Amino acid sequence: MEHLVWILGLKPSTGGSLKAGRTPSDSNAVITTAVMADLPVLSAMLSRLFESSQYLDDVALHHLIDALCKMSHEAMELAYSNRKLQTLLLGPLSELSSVPHGDVRQRQLECVLQILHSAGETLSHGWPLVLSIIGAVSDHHGENLIRIAFQCLQLVVTDFLPVMPWRCLPLCVDTAAKFGSQTQELNISLTAVGLMWNISDYFYQNKEKLCQSLSGDSTVFPDFPGTPNMPPFDKLWMCLYARL
């Protein structure tokens, strides 16, 4: 509810109602046209809600606050797991991978690193875009960009494999393998091999969980010649072995 009131730009008045507390020129208010059309209705509903709360006893007021907190928590969880929202935010960042200028790519990777530090555990649908940005760095980009990108990859492998959707695991393996095969930084190549070991250890330690996740659909994995009936979990291992 606090976030909603902030977005609406409302502030409590002396009478207990809500009034506009922000000018339209505030650059922090980024709201779509569709939402703007509903703002008067939402504002009126919030005002009536807060005005009526003065007539509630302590028990009823406690229940009201508890309900509002739950509603706010559910709304925030929905926002964090919104596929379209994550794609909307990360899509333009991913498009910068085609920009040839090194300073732009550096800022792009620094943004990815900041996203991982601040909200990596809530990415869910955004992992393919994040991994594609990290993996888009190659030998010709220079040592500095390779180091920043590899720093992002290290954070992904060490902290976020448990929250990464299983569909993204082959892409994560491919991204780590790219850094293992690059020739600009020998230390990074060797460390990338260690990350492959970390990934394999995650596969081994979470076999039961991964087998349950993979049982429904294995179309994300490539076909391996001569093994048409290979179980999905074995295909996941083969994705790793094929890149060593």
XYZ file of C-alpha atoms in Angstrom:
244
model
C 0.000 0.000 0.000
C 2.868 2.353 0.749
C 4.235 1.711 -2.750
C 0.820 2.360 -4.301
C 0.388 5.638 -2.449
C 3.899 6.667 -3.502
C 3.162 5.874 -7.162
C -0.079 7.830 -7.015
C 1.759 10.768 -5.502
C -0.679 11.065 -2.620
C -0.074 12.484 0.845
C -2.378 12.425 3.899
C -4.106 15.713 4.668
C -5.091 17.025 8.092
C -8.612 15.604 7.738
C -7.364 12.088 7.158
C -7.981 12.047 3.399
C -5.336 11.854 0.696
C -4.332 14.626 -1.652
C -1.872 15.013 -4.497
C 1.593 15.762 -3.198
C 3.618 15.704 -6.386
C 3.630 17.919 -9.427
C 3.145 16.310 -12.862
C 6.659 17.350 -13.842
C 8.271 14.952 -11.342
C 10.572 12.782 -13.458
C 10.355 9.898 -10.975
C 6.704 9.227 -11.817
C 6.844 6.822 -14.745
C 3.304 5.563 -15.258
C 1.683 4.228 -18.403
C -1.307 5.930 -20.011
C -3.539 2.982 -19.137
C -2.724 3.262 -15.443
C -3.090 7.046 -15.466
C -6.737 6.651 -16.508
C -7.433 4.629 -13.351
C -5.665 6.947 -10.929
C -8.725 9.058 -9.993
C -10.680 5.909 -9.116
C -7.828 4.459 -7.072
C -7.271 7.780 -5.331
C -10.939 8.036 -4.366
C -10.997 4.461 -3.070
C -7.907 5.028 -0.963
C -9.295 8.262 0.441
C -12.573 6.600 1.458
C -10.654 3.712 3.001
C -8.456 5.919 5.161
C -11.323 8.255 6.090
C -13.472 5.351 7.287
C -10.633 3.900 9.355
C -11.126 6.604 12.005
C -14.419 4.961 13.021
C -12.885 1.520 13.589
C -12.049 0.142 17.003
C -8.569 -1.124 17.809
C -9.286 -4.733 16.819
C -10.871 -3.807 13.490
C -8.068 -1.346 12.769
C -5.530 -4.075 13.459
C -7.289 -6.381 10.978
C -7.381 -3.596 8.389
C -3.654 -2.934 8.719
C -2.915 -6.657 8.545
C -5.029 -7.019 5.386
C -3.328 -4.036 3.741
C 0.114 -5.437 4.576
C -0.795 -8.808 3.072
C -2.186 -7.158 -0.041
C 0.960 -5.061 -0.439
C 3.175 -8.123 0.042
C 1.228 -10.132 -2.549
C 1.340 -7.248 -5.012
C 5.112 -6.908 -4.621
C 5.615 -10.652 -5.118
C 3.515 -10.489 -8.274
C 5.542 -7.553 -9.564
C 8.853 -9.320 -8.919
C 7.710 -12.452 -10.778
C 6.160 -10.592 -13.705
C 7.625 -11.995 -16.925
C 6.614 -9.023 -19.068
C 8.006 -6.530 -16.574
C 11.387 -8.266 -16.389
C 11.558 -8.505 -20.178
C 10.557 -4.854 -20.483
C 13.380 -3.784 -18.173
C 16.106 -6.170 -19.321
C 15.292 -6.164 -23.040
C 16.793 -2.725 -23.790
C 19.842 -3.634 -21.690
C 20.308 -6.792 -23.756
C 20.083 -4.834 -27.009
C 23.221 -2.915 -26.006
C 25.210 -6.099 -26.679
C 25.235 -5.124 -30.355
C 26.861 -1.743 -29.633
C 30.559 -1.822 -30.621
C 31.715 0.898 -28.216
C 33.614 -0.451 -25.218
C 32.451 2.181 -22.739
C 28.810 1.384 -23.491
C 29.416 -2.329 -23.019
C 31.213 -1.640 -19.756
C 28.244 0.304 -18.396
C 25.948 -2.468 -19.584
C 27.886 -5.118 -17.667
C 28.110 -2.896 -14.599
C 24.313 -2.604 -14.694
C 24.025 -6.398 -14.873
C 26.357 -6.735 -11.902
C 24.275 -4.249 -9.923
C 21.069 -6.100 -10.824
C 22.581 -9.378 -9.656
C 23.686 -7.868 -6.358
C 20.383 -6.146 -5.644
C 17.738 -8.465 -7.136
C 19.393 -11.614 -8.444
C 17.181 -13.915 -6.389
C 14.015 -12.481 -8.006
C 15.045 -12.566 -11.673
C 13.326 -15.864 -12.624
C 12.181 -15.045 -16.187
C 15.043 -12.607 -16.754
C 17.863 -15.163 -16.558
C 18.066 -15.878 -20.322
C 18.609 -12.181 -21.024
C 21.169 -11.804 -18.236
C 23.150 -14.853 -19.366
C 23.036 -13.740 -22.998
C 24.476 -10.340 -22.019
C 27.293 -11.978 -20.058
C 28.031 -14.484 -22.818
C 28.072 -11.827 -25.545
C 31.573 -10.732 -24.477
C 34.330 -12.343 -26.551
C 38.082 -12.097 -27.108
C 37.969 -8.981 -29.278
C 36.275 -6.930 -26.542
C 39.469 -6.701 -24.507
C 40.579 -7.779 -21.060
C 38.603 -5.205 -19.063
C 35.195 -6.208 -20.425
C 36.049 -9.887 -20.088
C 36.928 -9.383 -16.425
C 33.683 -7.533 -15.654
C 31.574 -10.080 -17.512
C 33.320 -12.946 -15.756
C 32.711 -11.270 -12.411
C 29.003 -11.370 -13.260
C 29.232 -15.041 -14.205
C 31.032 -15.936 -10.989
C 28.257 -14.311 -8.987
C 25.638 -16.219 -10.972
C 27.276 -19.618 -10.480
C 28.217 -19.195 -6.823
C 24.998 -17.556 -5.577
C 22.085 -18.071 -7.936
C 22.114 -21.588 -9.400
C 19.495 -22.777 -6.845
C 17.024 -20.061 -7.914
C 17.715 -20.311 -11.642
C 14.997 -22.064 -13.715
C 16.216 -25.432 -14.996
C 15.623 -24.307 -18.584
C 18.448 -21.800 -18.172
C 21.031 -24.310 -16.923
C 22.276 -25.346 -20.421
C 22.721 -21.664 -21.286
C 24.633 -21.146 -18.045
C 26.923 -24.053 -18.964
C 27.521 -22.605 -22.441
C 28.306 -19.188 -20.980
C 30.857 -20.622 -18.555
C 32.429 -22.649 -21.374
C 32.884 -19.492 -23.468
C 35.028 -17.961 -20.768
C 36.990 -21.182 -20.461
C 37.875 -21.052 -24.150
C 38.765 -17.343 -24.397
C 42.449 -16.519 -24.834
C 42.719 -12.963 -23.498
C 42.935 -13.872 -19.801
C 44.528 -17.208 -18.887
C 43.546 -16.903 -15.223
C 39.915 -16.403 -16.195
C 40.062 -19.444 -18.476
C 41.343 -21.598 -15.628
C 38.822 -20.181 -13.167
C 36.019 -20.798 -15.658
C 36.933 -24.485 -15.648
C 36.504 -24.347 -11.881
C 33.046 -22.835 -12.372
C 32.169 -25.769 -14.621
C 33.137 -27.998 -11.707
C 30.856 -25.975 -9.418
C 28.000 -26.430 -11.876
C 28.609 -30.178 -12.065
C 28.634 -30.352 -8.273
C 25.284 -28.551 -8.222
C 23.886 -31.115 -10.678
C 25.119 -33.965 -8.506
C 23.907 -32.515 -5.213
C 20.450 -31.706 -6.609
C 19.818 -34.772 -8.760
C 16.385 -35.564 -7.325
C 15.132 -31.994 -7.579
C 16.406 -31.589 -11.145
C 15.011 -34.951 -12.265
C 11.563 -33.911 -11.062
C 11.815 -30.577 -12.865
C 13.109 -32.122 -16.084
C 10.514 -34.892 -16.256
C 7.891 -32.709 -17.891
C 9.804 -31.257 -20.851
C 13.253 -31.824 -22.341
C 12.896 -29.810 -25.551
C 15.389 -27.259 -24.236
C 18.219 -29.772 -24.652
C 19.963 -30.499 -27.964
C 19.796 -33.940 -29.563
C 22.859 -36.107 -29.097
C 23.574 -38.532 -31.978
C 22.976 -42.195 -31.240
C 21.052 -41.575 -28.012
C 17.405 -40.926 -28.952
C 16.030 -42.133 -25.601
C 18.490 -40.409 -23.288
C 16.821 -39.241 -20.044
C 16.579 -35.453 -19.625
C 18.905 -35.422 -16.615
C 21.559 -37.285 -18.610
C 21.155 -34.737 -21.402
C 21.854 -32.014 -18.868
C 25.114 -33.753 -17.981
C 25.947 -34.178 -21.663
C 25.550 -30.428 -22.183
C 28.301 -30.035 -19.597
C 30.569 -32.813 -20.904
C 30.291 -31.561 -24.487
C 31.752 -28.189 -23.510
C 34.759 -29.466 -21.567
